Amino acid sequence: MRETPMQRLLSFILGWGTALLLFFPIAWMVLTSFKSERDATSPNLFFTPSLDSYHEVFARADYLSFALNSIVISVGGTVLALLFAIPAAYSMAFHPTRRTRGTLLWMLSTKMLPPVGVLVPIYLLFRTAGLLDTRSGLIAIYALMNLPIVVWMLFTFYKEVPNEILEAGRMDGAKTAGEVWFLLLPLTLPGVASTGLLSLILCWNEAFWSLNLTSAGAAPLTAFIASFSSPEGLFFAKLSAASTMAVAPILVFGWFSQRQLVQGLTFGAVK
Amino acid sequence: MRVTNELPVEGQITEGKPKMIRVSQGGVAAAISGAALLLAGASAARADSTITIATVNNGDMVVMQKLSSEFEKQHPDIHLRWVVLEENVLRQRVTTDIATKAGQFDILTIGNYEVPIWAKQGWLAAMDNLPASYDVDDLLKPVRAGLTYEGKLYGLPFYGESAMTYYRTDLFKKAGIKMPEAPTYEQIRGFADKITDKANKIYGMCLRGKPGWGENMAYVTSLVNAEGGQWFDMQWKPAIDSAAWHKAITFYDDILKADGPPGATSNGFNENLALFASGHCGMWIDATVAGGMLYDKKQSSVADKVGFAPMPTGAFVGAPTWLWSWNLAIPASSKQQEAARTFVTWATSKEYIQLVAKTNGWVSVPPGTRVSTYENADYQKAAPFAGFVRKAIEVANPNGQTQQPRPYQGAQFVAIPEFQGIGTQVGQTIAGTLTGQTTVDQALKSAQAATERTMHQAGYPKN
């Protein structure tokens, strides 16, 4: 069915409207980061831009060490989650049992528990294991946090692959590992990539655990942002500058990978 | 002091489904081994003399962080690690850390609300045997008293504040009125009406309206004290549903509705500071620490038009007055007690104040802690409000009596652990009267009932 000009105009307005609406807070944040503290709270669009806030933020905190922690923890958490999720999703997709459905739902249900509910047990566990303020500790937590979603996504992608292909592989003598590595992964690569990307973004943005379980050594960019809010004093411009610097890497990364991301997320959506 | 309502109460922390917790823990154990393989040695080992300092991002603390390189030069064997957190997160982190004795922090930045409560719990190390050069008697007496529990100091003050009335001298002049030396709330109301010019976005009175025990309730509690009210009677029965509270809240509502900025319930200390600094407030009653910011031309467009007066008085003269201090304390669980103490005594010493004066100018020194600061002629010259603030702090009697006898201490808060929860809950009810959701009568009745319930559950009256 062809669209009428009216419909096209409508979808144009709706599409761009939604995009601008979603982008507005980020644009406003970037704008505020160039204002002085005095102007930061006024909704004025005209002001003399300055880099003062950025200078201040750089002088105050070691941005690079926070950013490095964010990268190591996000990548580590994502890789670890994929290591566990790929075999798990394979087994559930191709060798389902009576309990597979229930297991999948149960895994997802762990996401419904507010994290603060397990803060004290996890904190105590970390204290005993010496994992407080370590990157390894956060990697473990992030992997666990994203595991249900990663398994679910991979499971849906794997379901798209006809079992016969894997069977053919087995006939040719492939072992389970070979089956996953040489057949399944190449076939579902866009899906695995977009799952990894999503997990990476979720890890990058996670604030609750990173604020509670780190102090100085392993603190990622979320802790860097939080350190710029002030109970007594004006801080909006500096906070905006810090936030802009914290979201910039993942924003750029998301921009470059948006094709894969969209492709993966809509993969199999229409049969 | 600024606190909102997002603290998890103990009940919430321990709730949750046991089954899931077990699974998570098992999962953690399994994943930890994987993570260890993946990133062996990702965490660096700590040197023995490294101390971790938890603090907030207030101007004076930022200066301390910058100048701490001087300390490291003097003490090459002590290394400092800074953890700067948002105030509520800091409180939550530090409480979890101390209660579980995790020992993540060696120095904490906490308020005079926490110090006596935590000292009672045995969570803080006592600050006794201070060196003579520290001159502990130089500390302002009310500030020192706020940090003392059973005769011992449990924190050293980094900066302190009371509250005062700020006003715009130009607007007062234009309206042909003059701020008296000791204004009453009655007079303040009249002034606010005269200088309000809503068409030009000038609001006669700005006050804290954002709900939270350290936000609107800090001011409301002071106001209630001034009108002769109090939180609890000697039997720990809440006294919120009383004539004094009624008068105070009615005044608060009326003045903010008639002369306040729109959306007052979202304004806390910082929002009002921004409003006043950008020329939208005729008067503002808040912490003395705002003086340094309002007089600073870089932060304030009305720097040369700010006047100040004491907190207004109400029906009961001599009520407990506002006193807050940010202090450095050492948790009992810290494994670096000696090094931590060396830093804390350095950062709150006279020499440190001299160092700030030398590098950033006298107007930037941390106020409200030492007599010697206020006696310094250079400081008096640089900060025109200095003498005034000193007097406000020296006469502050946070532990003085309310009109009727009371069983608790504190001027703009109640020094019991339950107050964070109670204050924030009542703060929300009071904010409801500003938005017109409830009447003052209804609000006070429901606040009274809710507080009675909480106090009963907490086991009051305690013997």
CSV table of C-alpha atoms in Angstrom, one decimal, chain B residues 165 167 178-188 191 308-314 317 388 391:
chain,number,residue,atom,x,y,z
B,165,THR,CA,18.0,36.6,56.7
B,167,TYR,CA,17.7,40.7,51.7
B,178,LYS,CA,14.4,49.5,56.4
B,179,MET,CA,15.4,46.2,57.8
B,180,PRO,CA,15.4,46.4,61.6
B,181,GLU,CA,18.4,45.0,63.6
B,182,ALA,CA,16.3,42.1,64.9
B,183,PRO,CA,13.3,41.6,62.7
B,184,THR,CA,10.1,39.7,63.7
B,185,TYR,CA,8.2,37.4,61.5
B,186,GLU,CA,5.3,39.9,61.6
B,187,GLN,CA,7.6,42.6,60.1
B,188,ILE,CA,9.1,40.2,57.5
B,191,PHE,CA,8.2,43.7,53.9
B,308,PHE,CA,21.7,40.5,56.1
B,309,ALA,CA,19.9,40.4,59.4
B,310,PRO,CA,19.3,37.7,62.0
B,311,MET,CA,16.7,35.0,61.8
B,312,PRO,CA,13.4,36.6,62.5
B,313,THR,CA,11.8,36.0,65.9
B,314,GLY,CA,8.3,34.8,66.6
B,317,VAL,CA,12.0,34.6,71.8
B,388,PHE,CA,27.7,38.7,62.1
B,391,LYS,CA,27.7,36.1,66.6
